Amino acid sequence: MTKLASARKAALRVLVDAERSGTYAREAFNADAGVQALDARDRGLALRLTLGVTATLGCLDEALDLFIAKPKKVAPRVRWCLRISTFELLYLHTPAEVAVSQGVELVRSCARGAVGLANAVLRRVAEGREAYLAAEDVADGDRDVVQLARAGGLPVWLVWSIGEARGLEATRLLVASELEAAPLAVHLNARVDGIDGIGGNSCEIPGCIVDVNGPALIASGALERADAVVSDANAQAVARRAVRNGSLLEIGAGRGTKSFVIAAESHRAGISRKHVSVELSEDKCALNRERLAAAGLDGGMRVLSGDACDLDSVLASLDLEAGERCLFDTVLVDAPCSGTGTMRRHPEIPWRLDPEDAFQGLPELQLQMLTEASRRVAPGGRLIYATCSVLPTENEGVVETFLASEAGERFALEGSPSQTMPAPGTYDGHFCAVFLSE
């Protein structure tokens, strides 16, 4: 019998734990004590398998079910074993004899009675790899988009939607980048000029360092000291649009990455102003407050929790203090979205995303938030709408609907909205539209 690699055992354990607990794969990986005991090489393979299987889950099941007589009869843990080996066969180009033998041993470790099934199915997957990726089982008219979807391990409906909106070449590049590690960028605290030993290069955004070495960054302790925050370079460009004189209302702040970037950039620019940050989750608000305080960037900052669709309730205390309804010179809406521009970093997105949410539920929420936010923009002020989606229903569609509404009558677009797209070696997909009020 072939000895089972510890990295594959760890990946199986993490994937099963993540499914059972409902946590994200990366969080389960980081919390697994056995993973931390692996050497660097095995830990790297375990992470690659964990994230890769999560990102391509639907395609792996589709490929497996072509060769399983009764797919619903396969035990969940056995299916996870088969998924790991199928990922290696389809996407890692692991030699067939290695992937199959390791898959068989993985199944043997948890269900000895399923060893025969595993051996037969994985051998057929290995033999049928090229035919599956070439979509030979699909009609000619649909084959191109299915090939593209399978190449990136993505749902067909999602690839078709992106292709229709952004064009074939941009979609091919997105797919080509899907299973690559995303490049790493940070934004520096204004109190530091740099961080030794993390590599990287400066760019046109002050304080932004791109192409950073991840392990070196962690080892530096810079994140714990709040000397920097990890932030995609294109996300930093969106945050920079909110760096201007006058008061700022930031909606959808999350854990406060953009809050940090905006505060650091404002400090560099010599801008001192009221900055109010709103986020639904109180836990995320607490993380934002803690990091800003550790960074020394919390001066003039208020972090409030509440529903951005009811800003009158969220901002009631500020209105009371001011003796009037507070209006802001800049309002940034960082809207909750599908995250389709960040799928490399968040492998759960492709197979958890519901088309109905992408095409209806999320756009309705985004429009409601944008409309509510527009009522807090001072005359002559600026309203910024941003997502990390590449789907037009969440981006251009929301902008057009807003401008055609009663609330949008006093606003006009400042230039054309921007849309970045993921591609090999580049940063994430972000959308940004800026409106000027009368």
PDB file of N, CA and C in Angstrom, residues 226-292:
ATOM      1  N   ALA A 226      -0.495  47.388  13.789  1.00  0.00           N
ATOM      2  CA  ALA A 226      -1.324  48.318  13.009  1.00  0.00           C
ATOM      3  C   ALA A 226      -0.459  49.298  12.229  1.00  0.00           C
ATOM      4  N   ASP A 227       0.729  48.831  11.808  1.00  0.00           N
ATOM      5  CA  ASP A 227       1.571  49.640  10.935  1.00  0.00           C
ATOM      6  C   ASP A 227       1.104  49.548   9.491  1.00  0.00           C
ATOM      7  N   ALA A 228       0.243  48.581   9.214  1.00  0.00           N
ATOM      8  CA  ALA A 228      -0.274  48.403   7.862  1.00  0.00           C
ATOM      9  C   ALA A 228      -1.544  47.576   7.931  1.00  0.00           C
ATOM     10  N   VAL A 229      -2.294  47.600   6.854  1.00  0.00           N
ATOM     11  CA  VAL A 229      -3.472  46.756   6.709  1.00  0.00           C
ATOM     12  C   VAL A 229      -3.404  46.111   5.330  1.00  0.00           C
ATOM     13  N   VAL A 230      -3.801  44.844   5.246  1.00  0.00           N
ATOM     14  CA  VAL A 230      -3.866  44.176   3.947  1.00  0.00           C
ATOM     15  C   VAL A 230      -5.089  44.691   3.202  1.00  0.00           C
ATOM     16  N   SER A 231      -4.859  45.177   1.989  1.00  0.00           N
ATOM     17  CA  SER A 231      -5.952  45.718   1.188  1.00  0.00           C
ATOM     18  C   SER A 231      -5.603  45.613  -0.287  1.00  0.00           C
ATOM     19  N   ASP A 232      -6.483  45.032  -1.064  1.00  0.00           N
ATOM     20  CA  ASP A 232      -6.281  44.924  -2.503  1.00  0.00           C
ATOM     21  C   ASP A 232      -5.995  46.312  -3.094  1.00  0.00           C
ATOM     22  N   ALA A 233      -5.083  46.368  -4.047  1.00  0.00           N
ATOM     23  CA  ALA A 233      -4.682  47.657  -4.616  1.00  0.00           C
ATOM     24  C   ALA A 233      -5.855  48.375  -5.278  1.00  0.00           C
ATOM     25  N   ASN A 234      -6.736  47.642  -5.956  1.00  0.00           N
ATOM     26  CA  ASN A 234      -7.887  48.287  -6.592  1.00  0.00           C
ATOM     27  C   ASN A 234      -8.909  48.751  -5.562  1.00  0.00           C
ATOM     28  N   ALA A 235      -8.994  48.049  -4.437  1.00  0.00           N
ATOM     29  CA  ALA A 235      -9.864  48.510  -3.356  1.00  0.00           C
ATOM     30  C   ALA A 235      -9.325  49.800  -2.750  1.00  0.00           C
ATOM     31  N   GLN A 236      -8.004  49.906  -2.649  1.00  0.00           N
ATOM     32  CA  GLN A 236      -7.400  51.138  -2.139  1.00  0.00           C
ATOM     33  C   GLN A 236      -7.701  52.317  -3.060  1.00  0.00           C
ATOM     34  N   ALA A 237      -7.719  52.062  -4.356  1.00  0.00           N
ATOM     35  CA  ALA A 237      -8.036  53.139  -5.307  1.00  0.00           C
ATOM     36  C   ALA A 237      -9.458  53.637  -5.095  1.00  0.00           C
ATOM     37  N   VAL A 238     -10.382  52.723  -4.763  1.00  0.00           N
ATOM     38  CA  VAL A 238     -11.753  53.133  -4.465  1.00  0.00           C
ATOM     39  C   VAL A 238     -11.784  53.969  -3.192  1.00  0.00           C
ATOM     40  N   ALA A 239     -11.109  53.506  -2.152  1.00  0.00           N
ATOM     41  CA  ALA A 239     -11.091  54.237  -0.880  1.00  0.00           C
ATOM     42  C   ALA A 239     -10.530  55.642  -1.063  1.00  0.00           C
ATOM     43  N   ARG A 240      -9.557  55.756  -1.931  1.00  0.00           N
ATOM     44  CA  ARG A 240      -8.913  57.065  -2.128  1.00  0.00           C
ATOM     45  C   ARG A 240      -9.885  58.104  -2.679  1.00  0.00           C
ATOM     46  N   ARG A 241     -10.935  57.653  -3.367  1.00  0.00           N
ATOM     47  CA  ARG A 241     -11.920  58.608  -3.904  1.00  0.00           C
ATOM     48  C   ARG A 241     -12.634  59.356  -2.786  1.00  0.00           C
ATOM     49  N   ALA A 242     -12.622  58.788  -1.581  1.00  0.00           N
ATOM     50  CA  ALA A 242     -13.295  59.425  -0.445  1.00  0.00           C
ATOM     51  C   ALA A 242     -12.377  60.333   0.345  1.00  0.00           C
ATOM     52  N   VAL A 243     -11.120  60.475  -0.077  1.00  0.00           N
ATOM     53  CA  VAL A 243     -10.167  61.329   0.637  1.00  0.00           C
ATOM     54  C   VAL A 243     -10.263  62.734   0.059  1.00  0.00           C
ATOM     55  N   ARG A 244     -11.000  63.590   0.742  1.00  0.00           N
ATOM     56  CA  ARG A 244     -11.191  64.972   0.306  1.00  0.00           C
ATOM     57  C   ARG A 244     -11.634  65.795   1.510  1.00  0.00           C
ATOM     58  N   ASN A 245     -11.555  67.092   1.378  1.00  0.00           N
ATOM     59  CA  ASN A 245     -11.954  67.961   2.479  1.00  0.00           C
ATOM     60  C   ASN A 245     -13.445  67.805   2.784  1.00  0.00           C
ATOM     61  N   GLY A 246     -13.780  68.067   4.031  1.00  0.00           N
ATOM     62  CA  GLY A 246     -15.171  67.986   4.436  1.00  0.00           C
ATOM     63  C   GLY A 246     -15.492  66.691   5.149  1.00  0.00           C
ATOM     64  N   SER A 247     -16.701  66.587   5.670  1.00  0.00           N
ATOM     65  CA  SER A 247     -17.126  65.431   6.463  1.00  0.00           C
ATOM     66  C   SER A 247     -17.369  64.219   5.569  1.00  0.00           C
ATOM     67  N   LEU A 248     -17.233  63.024   6.184  1.00  0.00           N
ATOM     68  CA  LEU A 248     -17.381  61.771   5.447  1.00  0.00           C
ATOM     69  C   LEU A 248     -18.290  60.811   6.200  1.00  0.00           C
ATOM     70  N   LEU A 249     -19.226  60.222   5.497  1.00  0.00           N
ATOM     71  CA  LEU A 249     -20.036  59.125   6.003  1.00  0.00           C
ATOM     72  C   LEU A 249     -19.673  57.889   5.190  1.00  0.00           C
ATOM     73  N   GLU A 250     -19.119  56.887   5.867  1.00  0.00           N
ATOM     74  CA  GLU A 250     -18.711  55.635   5.222  1.00  0.00           C
ATOM     75  C   GLU A 250     -19.700  54.541   5.613  1.00  0.00           C
ATOM     76  N   ILE A 251     -20.373  53.972   4.632  1.00  0.00           N
ATOM     77  CA  ILE A 251     -21.425  52.987   4.867  1.00  0.00           C
ATOM     78  C   ILE A 251     -20.964  51.623   4.370  1.00  0.00           C
ATOM     79  N   GLY A 252     -21.134  50.609   5.213  1.00  0.00           N
ATOM     80  CA  GLY A 252     -20.693  49.265   4.852  1.00  0.00           C
ATOM     81  C   GLY A 252     -19.218  49.084   5.121  1.00  0.00           C
ATOM     82  N   ALA A 253     -18.762  49.515   6.282  1.00  0.00           N
ATOM     83  CA  ALA A 253     -17.329  49.560   6.579  1.00  0.00           C
ATOM     84  C   ALA A 253     -16.723  48.200   6.876  1.00  0.00           C
ATOM     85  N   GLY A 254     -17.545  47.191   7.184  1.00  0.00           N
ATOM     86  CA  GLY A 254     -17.002  45.880   7.507  1.00  0.00           C
ATOM     87  C   GLY A 254     -16.050  45.953   8.681  1.00  0.00           C
ATOM     88  N   ARG A 255     -14.893  45.275   8.542  1.00  0.00           N
ATOM     89  CA  ARG A 255     -13.885  45.296   9.609  1.00  0.00           C
ATOM     90  C   ARG A 255     -13.039  46.565   9.585  1.00  0.00           C
ATOM     91  N   GLY A 256     -13.277  47.414   8.614  1.00  0.00           N
ATOM     92  CA  GLY A 256     -12.629  48.718   8.624  1.00  0.00           C
ATOM     93  C   GLY A 256     -11.387  48.841   7.777  1.00  0.00           C
ATOM     94  N   THR A 257     -11.229  47.991   6.760  1.00  0.00           N
ATOM     95  CA  THR A 257     -10.047  48.106   5.903  1.00  0.00           C
ATOM     96  C   THR A 257     -10.022  49.449   5.186  1.00  0.00           C
ATOM     97  N   LYS A 258     -11.155  49.815   4.564  1.00  0.00           N
ATOM     98  CA  LYS A 258     -11.198  51.107   3.873  1.00  0.00           C
ATOM     99  C   LYS A 258     -11.150  52.260   4.878  1.00  0.00           C
ATOM    100  N   SER A 259     -11.702  52.063   6.076  1.00  0.00           N
ATOM    101  CA  SER A 259     -11.610  53.100   7.107  1.00  0.00           C
ATOM    102  C   SER A 259     -10.141  53.420   7.393  1.00  0.00           C
ATOM    103  N   PHE A 260      -9.340  52.378   7.525  1.00  0.00           N
ATOM    104  CA  PHE A 260      -7.905  52.535   7.785  1.00  0.00           C
ATOM    105  C   PHE A 260      -7.241  53.280   6.634  1.00  0.00           C
ATOM    106  N   VAL A 261      -7.512  52.834   5.404  1.00  0.00           N
ATOM    107  CA  VAL A 261      -6.886  53.457   4.226  1.00  0.00           C
ATOM    108  C   VAL A 261      -7.273  54.924   4.133  1.00  0.00           C
ATOM    109  N   ILE A 262      -8.555  55.222   4.304  1.00  0.00           N
ATOM    110  CA  ILE A 262      -9.026  56.607   4.205  1.00  0.00           C
ATOM    111  C   ILE A 262      -8.400  57.465   5.291  1.00  0.00           C
ATOM    112  N   ALA A 263      -8.356  56.944   6.523  1.00  0.00           N
ATOM    113  CA  ALA A 263      -7.791  57.725   7.627  1.00  0.00           C
ATOM    114  C   ALA A 263      -6.306  57.977   7.425  1.00  0.00           C
ATOM    115  N   ALA A 264      -5.571  56.956   6.971  1.00  0.00           N
ATOM    116  CA  ALA A 264      -4.133  57.124   6.737  1.00  0.00           C
ATOM    117  C   ALA A 264      -3.875  58.103   5.600  1.00  0.00           C
ATOM    118  N   GLU A 265      -4.631  57.979   4.518  1.00  0.00           N
ATOM    119  CA  GLU A 265      -4.475  58.888   3.384  1.00  0.00           C
ATOM    120  C   GLU A 265      -4.857  60.324   3.760  1.00  0.00           C
ATOM    121  N   SER A 266      -5.905  60.478   4.539  1.00  0.00           N
ATOM    122  CA  SER A 266      -6.312  61.812   4.981  1.00  0.00           C
ATOM    123  C   SER A 266      -5.217  62.452   5.824  1.00  0.00           C
ATOM    124  N   HIS A 267      -4.602  61.647   6.695  1.00  0.00           N
ATOM    125  CA  HIS A 267      -3.512  62.156   7.535  1.00  0.00           C
ATOM    126  C   HIS A 267      -2.355  62.634   6.663  1.00  0.00           C
ATOM    127  N   ARG A 268      -2.005  61.850   5.641  1.00  0.00           N
ATOM    128  CA  ARG A 268      -0.911  62.252   4.747  1.00  0.00           C
ATOM    129  C   ARG A 268      -1.241  63.545   4.009  1.00  0.00           C
ATOM    130  N   ALA A 269      -2.524  63.690   3.664  1.00  0.00           N
ATOM    131  CA  ALA A 269      -2.934  64.875   2.900  1.00  0.00           C
ATOM    132  C   ALA A 269      -3.204  66.081   3.784  1.00  0.00           C
ATOM    133  N   GLY A 270      -3.059  65.917   5.104  1.00  0.00           N
ATOM    134  CA  GLY A 270      -3.306  67.024   6.014  1.00  0.00           C
ATOM    135  C   GLY A 270      -4.771  67.360   6.169  1.00  0.00           C
ATOM    136  N   ILE A 271      -5.632  66.363   5.932  1.00  0.00           N
ATOM    137  CA  ILE A 271      -7.071  66.577   6.047  1.00  0.00           C
ATOM    138  C   ILE A 271      -7.551  66.104   7.409  1.00  0.00           C
ATOM    139  N   SER A 272      -8.153  66.996   8.162  1.00  0.00           N
ATOM    140  CA  SER A 272      -8.739  66.640   9.451  1.00  0.00           C
ATOM    141  C   SER A 272     -10.230  66.910   9.363  1.00  0.00           C
ATOM    142  N   ARG A 273     -11.030  65.868   9.512  1.00  0.00           N
ATOM    143  CA  ARG A 273     -12.469  66.056   9.318  1.00  0.00           C
ATOM    144  C   ARG A 273     -13.259  65.002  10.072  1.00  0.00           C
ATOM    145  N   LYS A 274     -14.544  65.224  10.205  1.00  0.00           N
ATOM    146  CA  LYS A 274     -15.432  64.252  10.830  1.00  0.00           C
ATOM    147  C   LYS A 274     -15.604  63.066   9.889  1.00  0.00           C
ATOM    148  N   HIS A 275     -15.369  61.867  10.429  1.00  0.00           N
ATOM    149  CA  HIS A 275     -15.497  60.635   9.652  1.00  0.00           C
ATOM    150  C   HIS A 275     -16.380  59.691  10.454  1.00  0.00           C
ATOM    151  N   VAL A 276     -17.542  59.387   9.923  1.00  0.00           N
ATOM    152  CA  VAL A 276     -18.481  58.483  10.570  1.00  0.00           C
ATOM    153  C   VAL A 276     -18.541  57.199   9.765  1.00  0.00           C
ATOM    154  N   SER A 277     -18.286  56.079  10.442  1.00  0.00           N
ATOM    155  CA  SER A 277     -18.261  54.771   9.803  1.00  0.00           C
ATOM    156  C   SER A 277     -19.456  53.951  10.294  1.00  0.00           C
ATOM    157  N   VAL A 278     -20.208  53.372   9.363  1.00  0.00           N
ATOM    158  CA  VAL A 278     -21.414  52.607   9.703  1.00  0.00           C
ATOM    159  C   VAL A 278     -21.274  51.167   9.200  1.00  0.00           C
ATOM    160  N   GLU A 279     -21.591  50.222  10.073  1.00  0.00           N
ATOM    161  CA  GLU A 279     -21.543  48.801   9.722  1.00  0.00           C
ATOM    162  C   GLU A 279     -22.635  48.080  10.514  1.00  0.00           C
ATOM    163  N   LEU A 280     -23.301  47.121   9.872  1.00  0.00           N
ATOM    164  CA  LEU A 280     -24.397  46.406  10.521  1.00  0.00           C
ATOM    165  C   LEU A 280     -23.914  45.584  11.709  1.00  0.00           C
ATOM    166  N   SER A 281     -22.776  44.906  11.566  1.00  0.00           N
ATOM    167  CA  SER A 281     -22.275  44.005  12.598  1.00  0.00           C
ATOM    168  C   SER A 281     -21.521  44.758  13.689  1.00  0.00           C
ATOM    169  N   GLU A 282     -21.971  44.612  14.927  1.00  0.00           N
ATOM    170  CA  GLU A 282     -21.267  45.251  16.040  1.00  0.00           C
ATOM    171  C   GLU A 282     -19.901  44.623  16.248  1.00  0.00           C
ATOM    172  N   ASP A 283     -19.761  43.322  15.994  1.00  0.00           N
ATOM    173  CA  ASP A 283     -18.455  42.669  16.118  1.00  0.00           C
ATOM    174  C   ASP A 283     -17.441  43.290  15.165  1.00  0.00           C
ATOM    175  N   LYS A 284     -17.858  43.531  13.937  1.00  0.00           N
ATOM    176  CA  LYS A 284     -16.959  44.153  12.967  1.00  0.00           C
ATOM    177  C   LYS A 284     -16.655  45.595  13.348  1.00  0.00           C
ATOM    178  N   CYS A 285     -17.644  46.274  13.890  1.00  0.00           N
ATOM    179  CA  CYS A 285     -17.408  47.639  14.374  1.00  0.00           C
ATOM    180  C   CYS A 285     -16.334  47.648  15.460  1.00  0.00           C
ATOM    181  N   ALA A 286     -16.409  46.677  16.360  1.00  0.00           N
ATOM    182  CA  ALA A 286     -15.421  46.595  17.443  1.00  0.00           C
ATOM    183  C   ALA A 286     -14.023  46.379  16.886  1.00  0.00           C
ATOM    184  N   LEU A 287     -13.897  45.517  15.873  1.00  0.00           N
ATOM    185  CA  LEU A 287     -12.592  45.285  15.247  1.00  0.00           C
ATOM    186  C   LEU A 287     -12.077  46.559  14.583  1.00  0.00           C
ATOM    187  N   ASN A 288     -12.979  47.290  13.955  1.00  0.00           N
ATOM    188  CA  ASN A 288     -12.603  48.548  13.313  1.00  0.00           C
ATOM    189  C   ASN A 288     -12.091  49.552  14.349  1.00  0.00           C
ATOM    190  N   ARG A 289     -12.821  49.705  15.436  1.00  0.00           N
ATOM    191  CA  ARG A 289     -12.414  50.648  16.485  1.00  0.00           C
ATOM    192  C   ARG A 289     -11.055  50.272  17.061  1.00  0.00           C
ATOM    193  N   GLU A 290     -10.879  48.980  17.340  1.00  0.00           N
ATOM    194  CA  GLU A 290      -9.628  48.520  17.952  1.00  0.00           C
ATOM    195  C   GLU A 290      -8.431  48.795  17.041  1.00  0.00           C
ATOM    196  N   ARG A 291      -8.577  48.500  15.768  1.00  0.00           N
ATOM    197  CA  ARG A 291      -7.447  48.691  14.850  1.00  0.00           C
ATOM    198  C   ARG A 291      -7.149  50.172  14.644  1.00  0.00           C
ATOM    199  N   LEU A 292      -8.179  50.977  14.498  1.00  0.00           N
ATOM    200  CA  LEU A 292      -7.951  52.411  14.325  1.00  0.00           C
ATOM    201  C   LEU A 292      -7.285  53.014  15.558  1.00  0.00           C
TER     202      LEU A 292
END
